[in-house]
Structures are given as structure tokens and as C-alpha cells.
CSV table of C-alpha atoms in Angstrom, one decimal:
chain,number,residue,atom,x,y,z
A,262,MET,CA,-55.9,5.6,33.9
A,263,SER,CA,-55.9,7.3,30.5
A,264,ASP,CA,-58.3,4.6,29.1
A,265,GLU,CA,-61.2,6.1,31.0
A,266,THR,CA,-62.4,9.3,32.5
A,267,THR,CA,-60.3,9.7,35.6
A,268,GLY,CA,-59.9,11.8,38.6
A,269,ASP,CA,-61.8,14.6,40.2
A,270,ALA,CA,-62.9,17.7,38.3
A,271,GLY,CA,-60.1,19.7,40.0
A,272,ASP,CA,-57.3,17.2,39.3
A,273,LEU,CA,-54.4,18.6,37.4
A,274,PHE,CA,-50.9,17.6,36.2
A,275,VAL,CA,-48.5,20.5,36.3
A,276,VAL,CA,-45.8,20.2,33.7
A,277,GLY,CA,-42.9,22.5,32.7
A,278,THR,CA,-41.1,23.5,29.6
A,279,ASP,CA,-37.8,22.9,31.5
A,280,THR,CA,-36.4,22.5,35.0
A,281,GLY,CA,-36.5,25.5,37.2
A,282,VAL,CA,-39.4,27.2,35.5
A,283,GLY,CA,-41.6,27.3,38.6
A,284,LYS,CA,-43.6,24.1,38.6
A,285,THR,CA,-43.3,23.8,42.4
A,286,VAL,CA,-44.5,27.3,43.0
A,287,VAL,CA,-47.6,26.8,40.8
A,288,THR,CA,-48.2,23.3,42.3
A,289,ALA,CA,-48.1,24.8,45.8
A,290,GLY,CA,-50.4,27.7,44.8
A,291,LEU,CA,-53.0,25.4,43.2
A,292,THR,CA,-53.0,22.9,46.0
A,293,GLY,CA,-53.3,25.6,48.7
A,294,TRP,CA,-56.1,27.3,46.7
A,295,LEU,CA,-58.0,24.1,46.5
A,296,ARG,CA,-57.6,23.5,50.2
A,297,GLU,CA,-58.8,27.0,50.9
A,298,ARG,CA,-61.9,26.0,48.9
A,299,GLY,CA,-62.5,23.1,51.2
A,300,ARG,CA,-61.1,20.4,49.0
A,301,ASP,CA,-59.1,17.4,50.3
A,302,ALA,CA,-56.3,18.3,47.9
A,303,ILE,CA,-52.8,16.9,47.8
A,304,ALA,CA,-49.8,17.6,45.7
A,305,VAL,CA,-48.1,14.5,44.4
A,306,LYS,CA,-44.4,14.5,43.4
A,307,PRO,CA,-43.7,11.2,41.6
A,308,CYS,CA,-39.9,11.4,42.0
A,309,GLN,CA,-37.6,14.0,43.5
A,310,THR,CA,-33.9,14.2,42.5
A,311,GLY,CA,-31.3,16.4,44.0
A,312,TYR,CA,-32.6,15.5,47.5
A,313,PRO,CA,-31.5,17.1,49.7
A,314,PRO,CA,-31.4,20.1,49.4
A,315,ASP,CA,-34.2,20.0,46.8
A,316,ASP,CA,-37.5,19.0,48.4
A,317,ASP,CA,-40.5,20.2,46.4
A,318,ALA,CA,-43.1,18.3,48.5
A,319,ALA,CA,-41.7,20.1,51.7
A,320,PHE,CA,-42.1,23.5,50.0
A,321,VAL,CA,-45.7,22.7,49.1
A,322,ALA,CA,-46.5,21.4,52.6
A,323,GLU,CA,-45.1,24.6,54.1
A,324,ALA,CA,-47.0,26.8,51.6
A,325,CYS,CA,-50.2,25.0,52.5
A,326,GLY,CA,-49.6,24.9,56.2
A,327,SER,CA,-50.0,21.1,56.4
A,328,GLU,CA,-47.8,18.1,56.1
A,329,ALA,CA,-50.8,16.3,54.6
A,330,ALA,CA,-50.9,18.6,51.6
A,331,ALA,CA,-48.0,16.9,49.8
A,332,THR,CA,-46.4,13.6,49.2
A,333,CYS,CA,-43.3,12.5,47.3
A,334,LEU,CA,-43.1,8.9,46.1
A,335,ARG,CA,-39.4,8.5,45.5
A,336,ARG,CA,-36.3,10.6,46.4
A,337,LEU,CA,-32.9,10.3,44.8
A,338,GLU,CA,-29.8,12.2,45.7
A,339,PRO,CA,-28.1,13.1,42.4
A,340,PRO,CA,-29.5,16.3,40.7
A,341,LEU,CA,-30.1,14.5,37.5
A,342,ALA,CA,-33.0,13.0,35.5
A,343,PRO,CA,-34.6,10.2,37.5
A,344,ALA,CA,-33.5,7.4,35.2
A,345,VAL,CA,-29.9,8.7,35.2
A,346,ALA,CA,-29.8,9.3,38.9
A,347,ALA,CA,-31.1,5.8,39.6
A,348,ASP,CA,-28.5,4.3,37.2
A,349,ARG,CA,-25.7,6.1,38.8
A,350,THR,CA,-26.7,5.1,42.3
A,351,ASP,CA,-27.8,1.6,41.5
A,352,ALA,CA,-31.3,2.4,42.8
A,353,ASP,CA,-34.3,0.3,41.8
A,354,LEU,CA,-36.6,2.7,40.0
A,355,ALA,CA,-39.5,1.0,38.1
A,356,TYR,CA,-41.9,2.9,35.8
A,357,GLY,CA,-44.8,0.7,36.7
A,358,GLU,CA,-44.3,1.4,40.4
A,359,ILE,CA,-44.2,5.1,39.8
A,360,ARG,CA,-47.3,5.1,37.7
A,361,GLU,CA,-49.2,2.9,40.2
A,362,GLY,CA,-48.1,5.1,43.1
A,363,VAL,CA,-49.4,8.2,41.4
A,364,GLU,CA,-52.7,6.5,40.5
A,365,ALA,CA,-53.1,5.4,44.1
A,366,ALA,CA,-52.4,8.9,45.5
A,367,VAL,CA,-54.8,10.5,43.0
A,368,SER,CA,-57.5,8.0,43.9
A,369,ALA,CA,-57.0,8.3,47.6
A,370,HIS,CA,-57.7,12.0,47.8
A,371,GLY,CA,-60.6,14.3,46.8
A,372,THR,CA,-58.4,16.3,44.5
A,373,ALA,CA,-54.8,15.9,43.4
A,374,VAL,CA,-52.2,18.1,41.7
A,375,VAL,CA,-49.4,16.1,40.3
A,376,GLU,CA,-46.1,17.8,39.6
A,377,GLY,CA,-43.8,16.7,36.8
A,378,ILE,CA,-40.1,16.4,36.9
A,379,GLY,CA,-38.2,18.8,34.6
A,380,GLY,CA,-39.6,18.9,31.1
A,381,LEU,CA,-41.6,16.3,29.2
A,382,ARG,CA,-38.7,14.5,27.6
A,383,VAL,CA,-36.9,13.9,30.8
A,384,PRO,CA,-36.0,10.1,31.2
A,385,LEU,CA,-38.1,8.7,34.0
A,386,ALA,CA,-37.5,4.9,34.2
A,387,ASP,CA,-37.5,1.8,32.1
A,388,GLY,CA,-37.2,3.7,28.8
A,389,ARG,CA,-40.2,5.9,29.7
A,390,GLU,CA,-40.2,9.7,29.9
A,391,VAL,CA,-42.2,12.2,32.0
A,392,LEU,CA,-44.5,12.6,29.0
A,393,ASP,CA,-45.4,8.9,29.1
A,394,LEU,CA,-46.5,9.3,32.8
A,395,VAL,CA,-48.6,12.4,32.0
A,396,ALA,CA,-50.4,10.6,29.2
A,397,ASP,CA,-50.9,7.4,31.2
A,398,ILE,CA,-52.3,9.2,34.3
A,399,GLY,CA,-54.7,11.1,32.0
A,400,LEU,CA,-55.2,14.3,33.9
A,401,PRO,CA,-55.5,17.7,32.2
A,402,ALA,CA,-52.2,19.6,32.1
A,403,VAL,CA,-51.2,23.1,33.2
A,404,VAL,CA,-48.0,24.2,31.5
A,405,VAL,CA,-45.5,26.3,33.4
A,406,ALA,CA,-43.1,28.3,31.2
A,407,ARG,CA,-40.6,31.1,31.4
A,408,SER,CA,-41.9,34.5,30.4
A,409,GLY,CA,-39.0,35.9,28.3
A,410,LEU,CA,-37.3,35.5,25.0
A,411,GLY,CA,-37.2,31.8,23.8
A,412,THR,CA,-40.4,30.7,25.5
A,413,LEU,CA,-42.5,30.7,22.4
A,414,ASN,CA,-40.6,27.7,20.9
A,415,HIS,CA,-40.3,25.7,24.1
A,416,THR,CA,-43.9,26.3,25.2
A,417,GLY,CA,-45.4,25.6,21.7
A,418,MET,CA,-43.5,22.3,21.5
A,419,THR,CA,-44.6,21.3,25.0
A,420,VAL,CA,-48.3,21.9,24.2
A,421,ASP,CA,-47.9,20.0,20.9
A,422,ALA,CA,-46.3,17.1,22.6
A,423,LEU,CA,-49.1,16.9,25.2
A,424,ARG,CA,-51.9,17.1,22.6
A,425,GLY,CA,-50.1,14.6,20.5
A,426,ARG,CA,-50.6,12.1,23.3
A,427,GLY,CA,-54.2,13.1,23.9
A,428,VAL,CA,-53.6,15.2,27.0
A,429,PRO,CA,-55.9,18.3,27.3
A,430,VAL,CA,-54.1,21.5,28.2
A,431,ARG,CA,-56.0,23.7,30.6
A,432,GLY,CA,-53.7,26.7,30.2
A,433,ILE,CA,-50.2,28.1,30.3
A,434,VAL,CA,-48.6,30.0,33.2
A,435,LEU,CA,-45.9,32.4,32.3
A,436,ASN,CA,-43.9,32.5,35.5
A,437,GLN,CA,-41.8,35.4,36.8
A,438,TYR,CA,-43.7,37.8,34.4
A,439,GLU,CA,-42.6,41.4,34.7
A,440,GLY,CA,-43.3,42.8,31.2
A,441,ALA,CA,-39.9,44.4,31.2
A,442,THR,CA,-39.0,43.5,27.6
A,443,THR,CA,-40.8,43.6,24.3
A,444,ALA,CA,-40.6,39.8,24.2
A,445,GLU,CA,-42.3,39.5,27.6
A,446,ARG,CA,-45.0,42.0,26.7
A,447,THR,CA,-45.9,40.3,23.4
A,448,ASN,CA,-45.5,36.6,24.5
A,449,PRO,CA,-48.9,36.1,26.2
A,450,GLU,CA,-50.9,37.1,23.1
A,451,VAL,CA,-48.6,35.3,20.7
A,452,LEU,CA,-48.8,32.1,22.7
A,453,GLU,CA,-52.5,32.3,22.9
A,454,ASP,CA,-52.6,32.6,19.1
A,455,MET,CA,-50.0,29.8,18.6
A,456,THR,CA,-51.6,27.3,21.0
A,457,ASP,CA,-55.3,28.3,21.4
A,458,CYS,CA,-54.7,28.1,25.2
A,459,PRO,CA,-55.4,30.7,27.8
A,460,VAL,CA,-52.2,32.3,29.0
A,461,TRP,CA,-51.8,33.5,32.6
A,462,PRO,CA,-48.9,35.8,33.5
A,463,LEU,CA,-47.7,35.2,37.1
A,464,PRO,CA,-45.4,37.9,38.5
A,465,PRO,CA,-42.4,37.3,40.7
A,466,LEU,CA,-43.4,36.2,44.2
A,467,SER,CA,-41.5,36.7,47.4
A,468,LEU,CA,-41.1,33.1,48.5
A,469,SER,CA,-39.3,33.7,51.8
A,470,ASP,CA,-42.8,32.9,53.0
A,471,PRO,CA,-43.9,29.9,50.9
A,472,SER,CA,-47.6,30.7,51.5
A,473,ALA,CA,-47.1,33.6,49.1
A,474,ALA,CA,-47.3,31.0,46.3
A,475,VAL,CA,-50.9,30.3,47.3
A,476,THR,CA,-51.8,34.0,47.4
A,477,GLY,CA,-50.1,34.7,44.1
A,478,VAL,CA,-51.7,31.9,42.2
A,479,ARG,CA,-55.1,32.7,43.6
A,480,GLU,CA,-54.8,36.3,42.6
A,481,HIS,CA,-53.4,35.8,39.1
A,482,LEU,CA,-55.0,32.6,37.8
A,483,PRO,CA,-58.7,32.2,37.1
A,484,ALA,CA,-60.8,29.7,39.0
A,485,THR,CA,-61.6,28.1,35.7
A,486,VAL,CA,-58.3,26.4,35.9
A,487,PHE,CA,-60.3,24.0,38.1
A,488,ASP,CA,-62.8,22.8,35.6
A,489,GLY,CA,-66.1,21.8,37.2
A,490,LEU,CA,-65.4,23.2,40.7
């Protein structure tokens, strides 16, 4: 896919600086916002580990109020990197099949939001990492990061890794932003200077109702995140 201009103007790949930084919340918010705008949008999870109880696609579907809003291509039980989980369970997990599945899901819908697995260097399958999938699919990336101390290094390295593979970075979401510390208050401006990317602070959301993810993302991210829509 990356060899040509691909995807719809609103297609995005949501990546994280680490696991647990809020990729699923942002993916749900973006997908639901697109669907509110009348797009045939779907969230695509290439591989879910730790299943159950972890089920990112189910969270997105509930947030959007439709089972058709999300799909997960593979599920593995151990809460480990996909390649490690597959090895420990003797599961057949092929990188080519994952890539083809993502490409098919993106092509079959008006707009797709693909959610990564952990951070970029997470082993995926066949010696490939999440970064390889992001680069091969060829969609612009939104980086989700923590807001507090330590995020400058992790976020800067993530942006550098994406750009080093030719992936355009649409912007950075600083999740769970409260501005309670000096580090939090200064990180947005410093990251903008470091990366030349727009930075969007996203405050903590009450996710007892998953639809709050859609409202929160719509209220705190600019519509320019969807280039061309």
C-alpha cells in the first residue's frame, strides 16, 4: 500500500509511545466522530492480545453505538506482544496475512482508523514489528502519548521512527492531560518545538460510558486531524 497514494482522506493509523497510553480511547473517539459526520468509518485492530478481558474493538463498537464500527482481525489470549503470544500458544500468525487483512478492511470502507498494538517496536510476526505494518499500510499517523514527565523522549523517538520510514505524522495527542505538574504544563509547547507537530492535550475522560471518548475527542481535537474532510 505504501508504494502509492492510499486510503481515504480521513484514514489514520493511531500509534502509541507504549502500551496503555490511550490508543483505544483515541481510536474510538476518532471513529465515532467520523461516523457522526456521515462517514462509513470503521476501526481496525490488526491483532488483540490479552483477550479476554482486553477487547479494544468491543470498546470502540460500544463507544460508537454500532457493532459495524470496529473489527479485530486476530485475537490471542496471552497479554504479550503478538509474536511472543503466538509463539507461546503455537498459534499461526503470519505478517503477510495481517497486512493483507488490514489493507482489505481499509479498502472495504469509506474511512478507516487503524489502531496499533503497544508501541512501534513491538514484535508483530515473522520478524516484523508494528512499525513495519504502519509503514507498509501507508496511512498518516496520530501519535498517542502520556502527558507527564518522560514523554518528551518517548514521543520524540516515536515521531522520528515514523518519519524515518516515510510515515507522515498528523499530530500528537497527550492523553490524560491535567496540567497538574510543571512537566505537564510545559510538555505541549516543548513537543511542538521538538517535532514540528501539532500537539493536542486530551483531559481524563469518564469512560464508564464509552461514548464519552467520542465527545472528548470531538471537543479537544481539531477537525484538521481528518485532512481533506
